[in-house]
Amino acid sequence: MNPELLKASYDAGGVALSVLVAAFASYVALDLARRVRSSDRASARAWTVGGALVMGSGIWSMHFVGMLALTLPIEIGYQPFTTFLSWAAAVAVSAIALLIAARDRLAPATLAGGGLAMGAGICVMHYTGMAAIELAPGIVWDWRLVAASAAIACAASTAALIIFFLMRRLAGLRARLAQLGAAVVMGAAISGMHYTAMAAADFPVGALCLSVEGLGGRSLGTLIVLATVVLLSITLFTSVLDARMQARAQSLTRSLQTANEQLQGANAQLQRMAFVDPLTGVANRALFENRLAHALARVDRLGTQPGHPPPPSRLAILFIDLDGFKPVNDSYGHDTGDHVLRQVAERLKMVSRDVDTVARVGGDEFVLLLEDIGGLHDAVSAAGRILQAMGRPFELAERKLSLSCSIGIAAYPEHGQRDKLMAAADAAMYAAKRSGSGGYAVFESHMNDGVGEQIELQQALREALQAGQLKLHYQPKVDSRSGCVCGIEALLRWTHPTRGPISPAVFIPIAERFGLIIAIGNWVIDEACRQMALWSELGLRMRVSINVSAYQLRQPDMVDRVQQALYRHGVDADQLVCEITESVAMEDTMATQRVIEQLGDLGVKLSIDDFGTGYSSLSSLRQIGAQELKIDRSFVKDVATNADARAVVDAVVRLGHALGLRVVAEGVENRLQRETLLELGCDEFQGFYLARPMAPDALLQADLRMSEGSEALQFSPSTMMPLRAG
């Protein structure tokens, strides 16, 4: 038989107060969660502990106020220890909530586990608080409502976590309004759980409260409520104050960062004033000397490492002086001169690398420091790029000006002591200037010895190029089996008006030293193509070999020049053979290998000259795409009398044939050499024994066939055999 139950009622004011306390506690809880999230680790721990105490007290206070709103016909008291346990449960729930709020993200597992843990904690807090009322007989529970209250507690906890993580995206007034709305919703949810749980509790008629001597009375309840509200208010005030202090600290930090950036900017400006040329914006002499000292120290350090020889050319200085700049200043004014200098600086920066240093060290004098270069050829290539850049007209407001420059090159450690490197580059620059404008010179230890003779010779060579004194002679290459001419090599010849013939061994090094080799090489390409076109009109399809220097291969427009010459004269690409020395062909430089590859793609044939004097690798030979190897004349000279020379030639022939290349022996000067080479399997011969280099007219008048039993080619003006195609 069910016991008769007491009729309970609720004070409306008390219920409203409990809902307000729940909403206020929720608002503070959201603010505390934000503080925990935004604080450093130490502050976050302090906020978590203090926040759990305050937030838990607020939730527990809501429960206590709701209990005070309950009116029963019996006097009720609360057992102190059990009441304390219910408060401890509220604090534990709050700690769980704040710890979850401090996470970077809310994973589904965390949300589910956190919601269940917080809901369980709220239930423990509530029902432990109810258990503090000791009745005889005890409270009668409606377990369906108990389950409903537990579900509401878990749902409210899960919603609270979701709301907090969603609110992270908001800031300012929108965040505060959202926090207020969320607090109302959470307060209503907590209150709903409380009053659902209270509805599950029925009190029997005639029950006695055994804990009536414990905690009780409205005065005590009012005191607890007031103390909790004050505690919550103080906490909220502290949280807001802390937020403002953090905002002010962040503002101060930003101000300090701004001031620091301004200070760094001022220091950078001072450094620019101290180390940058104010007119052109490039480095001044002070900065250049500083970087040069550091670069020299690095070279010395690398060169003195155990087991490592000194590096070949790890840095170089290019001393650049404008030719004819003074008349520009005198004629057009200093403003025009300044504009030209600024353009010069820009062009120098465009042709240099990021690791290089461009500096202005005088009125119209610039220097370029090249670091981490592989050899002197890199410095020469840089000089070529500078000459090309300076060769373009300078664009001014009302006119165009054309200027050239003279460049002196000095490398370390080749060209003297480190403290005299700048002087060496300067001396080389003056040597280039004395030889004529628009060139460069590489420093030599005895540059002043015989400098007058060299300058006169290079000036004469420059004039010879312009006056058409240079000529190409052609030396046949003969098929070893048939005796027919299968190609010719173009050889450069210079006959001075007063000095007579000058050997290529004399004028080619001068051309390289004074920067004329590129212009001469370009002339050779064009002249060879022009001559092939003339022969083609006579029905002769010639295949002509030309020597290509390392300087030409390092020019970015090398392939374009070859293609334009072939197109201009209507010559097929496979009629031209570019002979490249073995050492140049094996250079491990991207620019050289790219030009060689592009020449092959163009259809130009490639020949490896002076083979056997360098250091080749089989993989490199295979990848270059050459069609022939030329055995160096030093091996051909002794091939019939020296076993070592014969062994070398035999090995080269076998290697060439294994790679599918034709093998040419140059420097054949007697019959015994020819017979030995024929026995070893050489495909082609070239040398004085067969034919000397001839002018084009003489070549046309010769019958270039090997007669039976003859010891040289027979030349007959009456018969002319067309050179075979292919």
JSON list of C-alpha atoms in Angstrom, two decimals, residues 416-554:
[
{"chain": "A", "resi": 416, "resn": "GLY", "atom": "CA", "xyz": [98.51, 38.14, -56.36]},
{"chain": "A", "resi": 417, "resn": "GLN", "atom": "CA", "xyz": [98.17, 39.00, -52.72]},
{"chain": "A", "resi": 418, "resn": "ARG", "atom": "CA", "xyz": [94.76, 39.68, -51.24]},
{"chain": "A", "resi": 419, "resn": "ASP", "atom": "CA", "xyz": [95.56, 43.30, -50.33]},
{"chain": "A", "resi": 420, "resn": "LYS", "atom": "CA", "xyz": [96.62, 44.00, -53.93]},
{"chain": "A", "resi": 421, "resn": "LEU", "atom": "CA", "xyz": [93.69, 42.36, -55.67]},
{"chain": "A", "resi": 422, "resn": "MET", "atom": "CA", "xyz": [91.82, 45.63, -56.19]},
{"chain": "A", "resi": 423, "resn": "ALA", "atom": "CA", "xyz": [94.96, 47.23, -57.65]},
{"chain": "A", "resi": 424, "resn": "ALA", "atom": "CA", "xyz": [95.38, 44.26, -59.99]},
{"chain": "A", "resi": 425, "resn": "ALA", "atom": "CA", "xyz": [91.81, 44.66, -61.28]},
{"chain": "A", "resi": 426, "resn": "ASP", "atom": "CA", "xyz": [92.40, 48.39, -61.70]},
{"chain": "A", "resi": 427, "resn": "ALA", "atom": "CA", "xyz": [95.61, 47.76, -63.69]},
{"chain": "A", "resi": 428, "resn": "ALA", "atom": "CA", "xyz": [93.80, 45.26, -65.90]},
{"chain": "A", "resi": 429, "resn": "MET", "atom": "CA", "xyz": [91.04, 47.81, -66.49]},
{"chain": "A", "resi": 430, "resn": "TYR", "atom": "CA", "xyz": [93.55, 50.41, -67.69]},
{"chain": "A", "resi": 431, "resn": "ALA", "atom": "CA", "xyz": [95.13, 47.79, -69.94]},
{"chain": "A", "resi": 432, "resn": "ALA", "atom": "CA", "xyz": [91.68, 47.16, -71.45]},
{"chain": "A", "resi": 433, "resn": "LYS", "atom": "CA", "xyz": [91.10, 50.90, -71.84]},
{"chain": "A", "resi": 434, "resn": "ARG", "atom": "CA", "xyz": [94.45, 51.41, -73.57]},
{"chain": "A", "resi": 435, "resn": "SER", "atom": "CA", "xyz": [93.57, 48.68, -76.01]},
{"chain": "A", "resi": 436, "resn": "GLY", "atom": "CA", "xyz": [90.39, 50.42, -77.08]},
{"chain": "A", "resi": 437, "resn": "SER", "atom": "CA", "xyz": [86.89, 50.91, -75.73]},
{"chain": "A", "resi": 438, "resn": "GLY", "atom": "CA", "xyz": [84.34, 48.18, -75.21]},
{"chain": "A", "resi": 439, "resn": "GLY", "atom": "CA", "xyz": [86.62, 45.35, -74.07]},
{"chain": "A", "resi": 440, "resn": "TYR", "atom": "CA", "xyz": [88.02, 43.57, -71.07]},
{"chain": "A", "resi": 441, "resn": "ALA", "atom": "CA", "xyz": [91.43, 42.38, -69.94]},
{"chain": "A", "resi": 442, "resn": "VAL", "atom": "CA", "xyz": [92.48, 39.70, -67.48]},
{"chain": "A", "resi": 443, "resn": "PHE", "atom": "CA", "xyz": [95.27, 40.66, -65.12]},
{"chain": "A", "resi": 444, "resn": "GLU", "atom": "CA", "xyz": [98.70, 39.13, -65.70]},
{"chain": "A", "resi": 445, "resn": "SER", "atom": "CA", "xyz": [101.64, 39.23, -63.33]},
{"chain": "A", "resi": 446, "resn": "HIS", "atom": "CA", "xyz": [103.80, 41.02, -65.89]},
{"chain": "A", "resi": 447, "resn": "MET", "atom": "CA", "xyz": [101.08, 43.06, -67.48]},
{"chain": "A", "resi": 448, "resn": "ASN", "atom": "CA", "xyz": [103.33, 46.05, -67.97]},
{"chain": "A", "resi": 449, "resn": "ASP", "atom": "CA", "xyz": [106.03, 44.00, -69.71]},
{"chain": "A", "resi": 450, "resn": "GLY", "atom": "CA", "xyz": [105.65, 44.43, -73.45]},
{"chain": "A", "resi": 451, "resn": "VAL", "atom": "CA", "xyz": [102.24, 45.99, -72.92]},
{"chain": "A", "resi": 452, "resn": "GLY", "atom": "CA", "xyz": [102.84, 48.45, -75.74]},
{"chain": "A", "resi": 453, "resn": "GLU", "atom": "CA", "xyz": [103.48, 45.63, -78.23]},
{"chain": "A", "resi": 454, "resn": "GLN", "atom": "CA", "xyz": [100.36, 43.75, -77.15]},
{"chain": "A", "resi": 455, "resn": "ILE", "atom": "CA", "xyz": [98.19, 46.84, -77.26]},
{"chain": "A", "resi": 456, "resn": "GLU", "atom": "CA", "xyz": [99.39, 47.67, -80.76]},
{"chain": "A", "resi": 457, "resn": "LEU", "atom": "CA", "xyz": [98.77, 44.11, -81.89]},
{"chain": "A", "resi": 458, "resn": "GLN", "atom": "CA", "xyz": [95.28, 43.92, -80.45]},
{"chain": "A", "resi": 459, "resn": "GLN", "atom": "CA", "xyz": [94.42, 47.31, -81.94]},
{"chain": "A", "resi": 460, "resn": "ALA", "atom": "CA", "xyz": [95.64, 46.07, -85.29]},
{"chain": "A", "resi": 461, "resn": "LEU", "atom": "CA", "xyz": [93.57, 42.91, -84.81]},
{"chain": "A", "resi": 462, "resn": "ARG", "atom": "CA", "xyz": [90.51, 45.00, -84.05]},
{"chain": "A", "resi": 463, "resn": "GLU", "atom": "CA", "xyz": [91.10, 47.02, -87.23]},
{"chain": "A", "resi": 464, "resn": "ALA", "atom": "CA", "xyz": [91.74, 43.84, -89.22]},
{"chain": "A", "resi": 465, "resn": "LEU", "atom": "CA", "xyz": [88.35, 42.50, -88.16]},
{"chain": "A", "resi": 466, "resn": "GLN", "atom": "CA", "xyz": [86.66, 45.69, -89.31]},
{"chain": "A", "resi": 467, "resn": "ALA", "atom": "CA", "xyz": [88.71, 46.04, -92.51]},
{"chain": "A", "resi": 468, "resn": "GLY", "atom": "CA", "xyz": [88.23, 42.47, -93.66]},
{"chain": "A", "resi": 469, "resn": "GLN", "atom": "CA", "xyz": [91.89, 41.42, -93.29]},
{"chain": "A", "resi": 470, "resn": "LEU", "atom": "CA", "xyz": [90.95, 38.13, -91.64]},
{"chain": "A", "resi": 471, "resn": "LYS", "atom": "CA", "xyz": [90.51, 35.18, -93.98]},
{"chain": "A", "resi": 472, "resn": "LEU", "atom": "CA", "xyz": [89.45, 31.57, -93.74]},
{"chain": "A", "resi": 473, "resn": "HIS", "atom": "CA", "xyz": [91.57, 28.87, -95.33]},
{"chain": "A", "resi": 474, "resn": "TYR", "atom": "CA", "xyz": [90.26, 25.36, -95.69]},
{"chain": "A", "resi": 475, "resn": "GLN", "atom": "CA", "xyz": [92.10, 22.08, -95.07]},
{"chain": "A", "resi": 476, "resn": "PRO", "atom": "CA", "xyz": [90.55, 18.88, -96.45]},
{"chain": "A", "resi": 477, "resn": "LYS", "atom": "CA", "xyz": [89.72, 15.82, -94.37]},
{"chain": "A", "resi": 478, "resn": "VAL", "atom": "CA", "xyz": [90.14, 12.61, -96.39]},
{"chain": "A", "resi": 479, "resn": "ASP", "atom": "CA", "xyz": [88.29, 9.34, -96.07]},
{"chain": "A", "resi": 480, "resn": "SER", "atom": "CA", "xyz": [90.88, 6.70, -95.20]},
{"chain": "A", "resi": 481, "resn": "ARG", "atom": "CA", "xyz": [89.32, 3.99, -97.37]},
{"chain": "A", "resi": 482, "resn": "SER", "atom": "CA", "xyz": [88.18, 5.77, -100.53]},
{"chain": "A", "resi": 483, "resn": "GLY", "atom": "CA", "xyz": [90.66, 8.61, -100.55]},
{"chain": "A", "resi": 484, "resn": "CYS", "atom": "CA", "xyz": [87.85, 11.09, -101.25]},
{"chain": "A", "resi": 485, "resn": "VAL", "atom": "CA", "xyz": [87.54, 14.32, -99.37]},
{"chain": "A", "resi": 486, "resn": "CYS", "atom": "CA", "xyz": [84.68, 13.99, -96.88]},
{"chain": "A", "resi": 487, "resn": "GLY", "atom": "CA", "xyz": [84.91, 17.39, -95.25]},
{"chain": "A", "resi": 488, "resn": "ILE", "atom": "CA", "xyz": [87.06, 20.46, -94.72]},
{"chain": "A", "resi": 489, "resn": "GLU", "atom": "CA", "xyz": [88.14, 22.45, -91.69]},
{"chain": "A", "resi": 490, "resn": "ALA", "atom": "CA", "xyz": [88.06, 26.25, -91.71]},
{"chain": "A", "resi": 491, "resn": "LEU", "atom": "CA", "xyz": [91.26, 27.73, -90.25]},
{"chain": "A", "resi": 492, "resn": "LEU", "atom": "CA", "xyz": [91.64, 31.42, -89.43]},
{"chain": "A", "resi": 493, "resn": "ARG", "atom": "CA", "xyz": [94.47, 33.36, -91.09]},
{"chain": "A", "resi": 494, "resn": "TRP", "atom": "CA", "xyz": [95.62, 36.97, -90.63]},
{"chain": "A", "resi": 495, "resn": "THR", "atom": "CA", "xyz": [98.01, 38.81, -92.90]},
{"chain": "A", "resi": 496, "resn": "HIS", "atom": "CA", "xyz": [99.06, 42.17, -91.45]},
{"chain": "A", "resi": 497, "resn": "PRO", "atom": "CA", "xyz": [99.62, 44.94, -94.06]},
{"chain": "A", "resi": 498, "resn": "THR", "atom": "CA", "xyz": [103.20, 45.56, -92.84]},
{"chain": "A", "resi": 499, "resn": "ARG", "atom": "CA", "xyz": [104.11, 42.63, -90.62]},
{"chain": "A", "resi": 500, "resn": "GLY", "atom": "CA", "xyz": [102.88, 39.98, -92.99]},
{"chain": "A", "resi": 501, "resn": "PRO", "atom": "CA", "xyz": [101.31, 36.68, -91.83]},
{"chain": "A", "resi": 502, "resn": "ILE", "atom": "CA", "xyz": [100.78, 36.45, -88.08]},
{"chain": "A", "resi": 503, "resn": "SER", "atom": "CA", "xyz": [100.41, 33.01, -86.56]},
{"chain": "A", "resi": 504, "resn": "PRO", "atom": "CA", "xyz": [97.09, 32.10, -84.86]},
{"chain": "A", "resi": 505, "resn": "ALA", "atom": "CA", "xyz": [99.21, 30.99, -81.89]},
{"chain": "A", "resi": 506, "resn": "VAL", "atom": "CA", "xyz": [100.10, 34.68, -81.48]},
{"chain": "A", "resi": 507, "resn": "PHE", "atom": "CA", "xyz": [96.88, 36.54, -82.20]},
{"chain": "A", "resi": 508, "resn": "ILE", "atom": "CA", "xyz": [94.29, 34.10, -80.76]},
{"chain": "A", "resi": 509, "resn": "PRO", "atom": "CA", "xyz": [95.56, 34.50, -77.14]},
{"chain": "A", "resi": 510, "resn": "ILE", "atom": "CA", "xyz": [95.53, 38.27, -77.61]},
{"chain": "A", "resi": 511, "resn": "ALA", "atom": "CA", "xyz": [91.97, 38.09, -78.91]},
{"chain": "A", "resi": 512, "resn": "GLU", "atom": "CA", "xyz": [90.97, 36.09, -75.83]},
{"chain": "A", "resi": 513, "resn": "ARG", "atom": "CA", "xyz": [92.76, 38.42, -73.42]},
{"chain": "A", "resi": 514, "resn": "PHE", "atom": "CA", "xyz": [91.32, 41.63, -74.81]},
{"chain": "A", "resi": 515, "resn": "GLY", "atom": "CA", "xyz": [87.78, 40.42, -75.38]},
{"chain": "A", "resi": 516, "resn": "LEU", "atom": "CA", "xyz": [87.88, 40.14, -79.18]},
{"chain": "A", "resi": 517, "resn": "ILE", "atom": "CA", "xyz": [87.44, 36.39, -79.39]},
{"chain": "A", "resi": 518, "resn": "ILE", "atom": "CA", "xyz": [83.64, 36.57, -79.37]},
{"chain": "A", "resi": 519, "resn": "ALA", "atom": "CA", "xyz": [83.49, 39.01, -82.28]},
{"chain": "A", "resi": 520, "resn": "ILE", "atom": "CA", "xyz": [86.05, 36.98, -84.25]},
{"chain": "A", "resi": 521, "resn": "GLY", "atom": "CA", "xyz": [84.20, 33.74, -83.51]},
{"chain": "A", "resi": 522, "resn": "ASN", "atom": "CA", "xyz": [80.93, 35.25, -84.73]},
{"chain": "A", "resi": 523, "resn": "TRP", "atom": "CA", "xyz": [82.67, 36.39, -87.93]},
{"chain": "A", "resi": 524, "resn": "VAL", "atom": "CA", "xyz": [84.04, 32.89, -88.52]},
{"chain": "A", "resi": 525, "resn": "ILE", "atom": "CA", "xyz": [80.54, 31.37, -88.21]},
{"chain": "A", "resi": 526, "resn": "ASP", "atom": "CA", "xyz": [79.06, 33.84, -90.67]},
{"chain": "A", "resi": 527, "resn": "GLU", "atom": "CA", "xyz": [81.97, 33.63, -93.13]},
{"chain": "A", "resi": 528, "resn": "ALA", "atom": "CA", "xyz": [81.95, 29.82, -93.16]},
{"chain": "A", "resi": 529, "resn": "CYS", "atom": "CA", "xyz": [78.21, 29.78, -93.87]},
{"chain": "A", "resi": 530, "resn": "ARG", "atom": "CA", "xyz": [78.62, 32.41, -96.59]},
{"chain": "A", "resi": 531, "resn": "GLN", "atom": "CA", "xyz": [81.34, 30.34, -98.28]},
{"chain": "A", "resi": 532, "resn": "MET", "atom": "CA", "xyz": [79.26, 27.18, -98.09]},
{"chain": "A", "resi": 533, "resn": "ALA", "atom": "CA", "xyz": [76.42, 29.04, -99.79]},
{"chain": "A", "resi": 534, "resn": "LEU", "atom": "CA", "xyz": [78.76, 30.13, -102.62]},
{"chain": "A", "resi": 535, "resn": "TRP", "atom": "CA", "xyz": [79.97, 26.57, -103.12]},
{"chain": "A", "resi": 536, "resn": "SER", "atom": "CA", "xyz": [76.38, 25.39, -103.10]},
{"chain": "A", "resi": 537, "resn": "GLU", "atom": "CA", "xyz": [75.62, 27.68, -106.06]},
{"chain": "A", "resi": 538, "resn": "LEU", "atom": "CA", "xyz": [78.37, 25.83, -107.94]},
{"chain": "A", "resi": 539, "resn": "GLY", "atom": "CA", "xyz": [76.77, 22.47, -107.16]},
{"chain": "A", "resi": 540, "resn": "LEU", "atom": "CA", "xyz": [79.18, 21.57, -104.34]},
{"chain": "A", "resi": 541, "resn": "ARG", "atom": "CA", "xyz": [77.71, 20.58, -101.01]},
{"chain": "A", "resi": 542, "resn": "MET", "atom": "CA", "xyz": [80.53, 21.13, -98.55]},
{"chain": "A", "resi": 543, "resn": "ARG", "atom": "CA", "xyz": [80.65, 20.07, -94.92]},
{"chain": "A", "resi": 544, "resn": "VAL", "atom": "CA", "xyz": [82.79, 22.61, -93.08]},
{"chain": "A", "resi": 545, "resn": "SER", "atom": "CA", "xyz": [84.22, 22.30, -89.57]},
{"chain": "A", "resi": 546, "resn": "ILE", "atom": "CA", "xyz": [84.86, 25.40, -87.47]},
{"chain": "A", "resi": 547, "resn": "ASN", "atom": "CA", "xyz": [86.61, 25.69, -84.12]},
{"chain": "A", "resi": 548, "resn": "VAL", "atom": "CA", "xyz": [84.38, 26.98, -81.32]},
{"chain": "A", "resi": 549, "resn": "SER", "atom": "CA", "xyz": [86.05, 28.49, -78.25]},
{"chain": "A", "resi": 550, "resn": "ALA", "atom": "CA", "xyz": [84.97, 28.12, -74.66]},
{"chain": "A", "resi": 551, "resn": "TYR", "atom": "CA", "xyz": [84.14, 31.82, -74.57]},
{"chain": "A", "resi": 552, "resn": "GLN", "atom": "CA", "xyz": [81.65, 31.41, -77.40]},
{"chain": "A", "resi": 553, "resn": "LEU", "atom": "CA", "xyz": [79.94, 28.45, -75.73]},
{"chain": "A", "resi": 554, "resn": "ARG", "atom": "CA", "xyz": [79.35, 30.56, -72.63]}
]
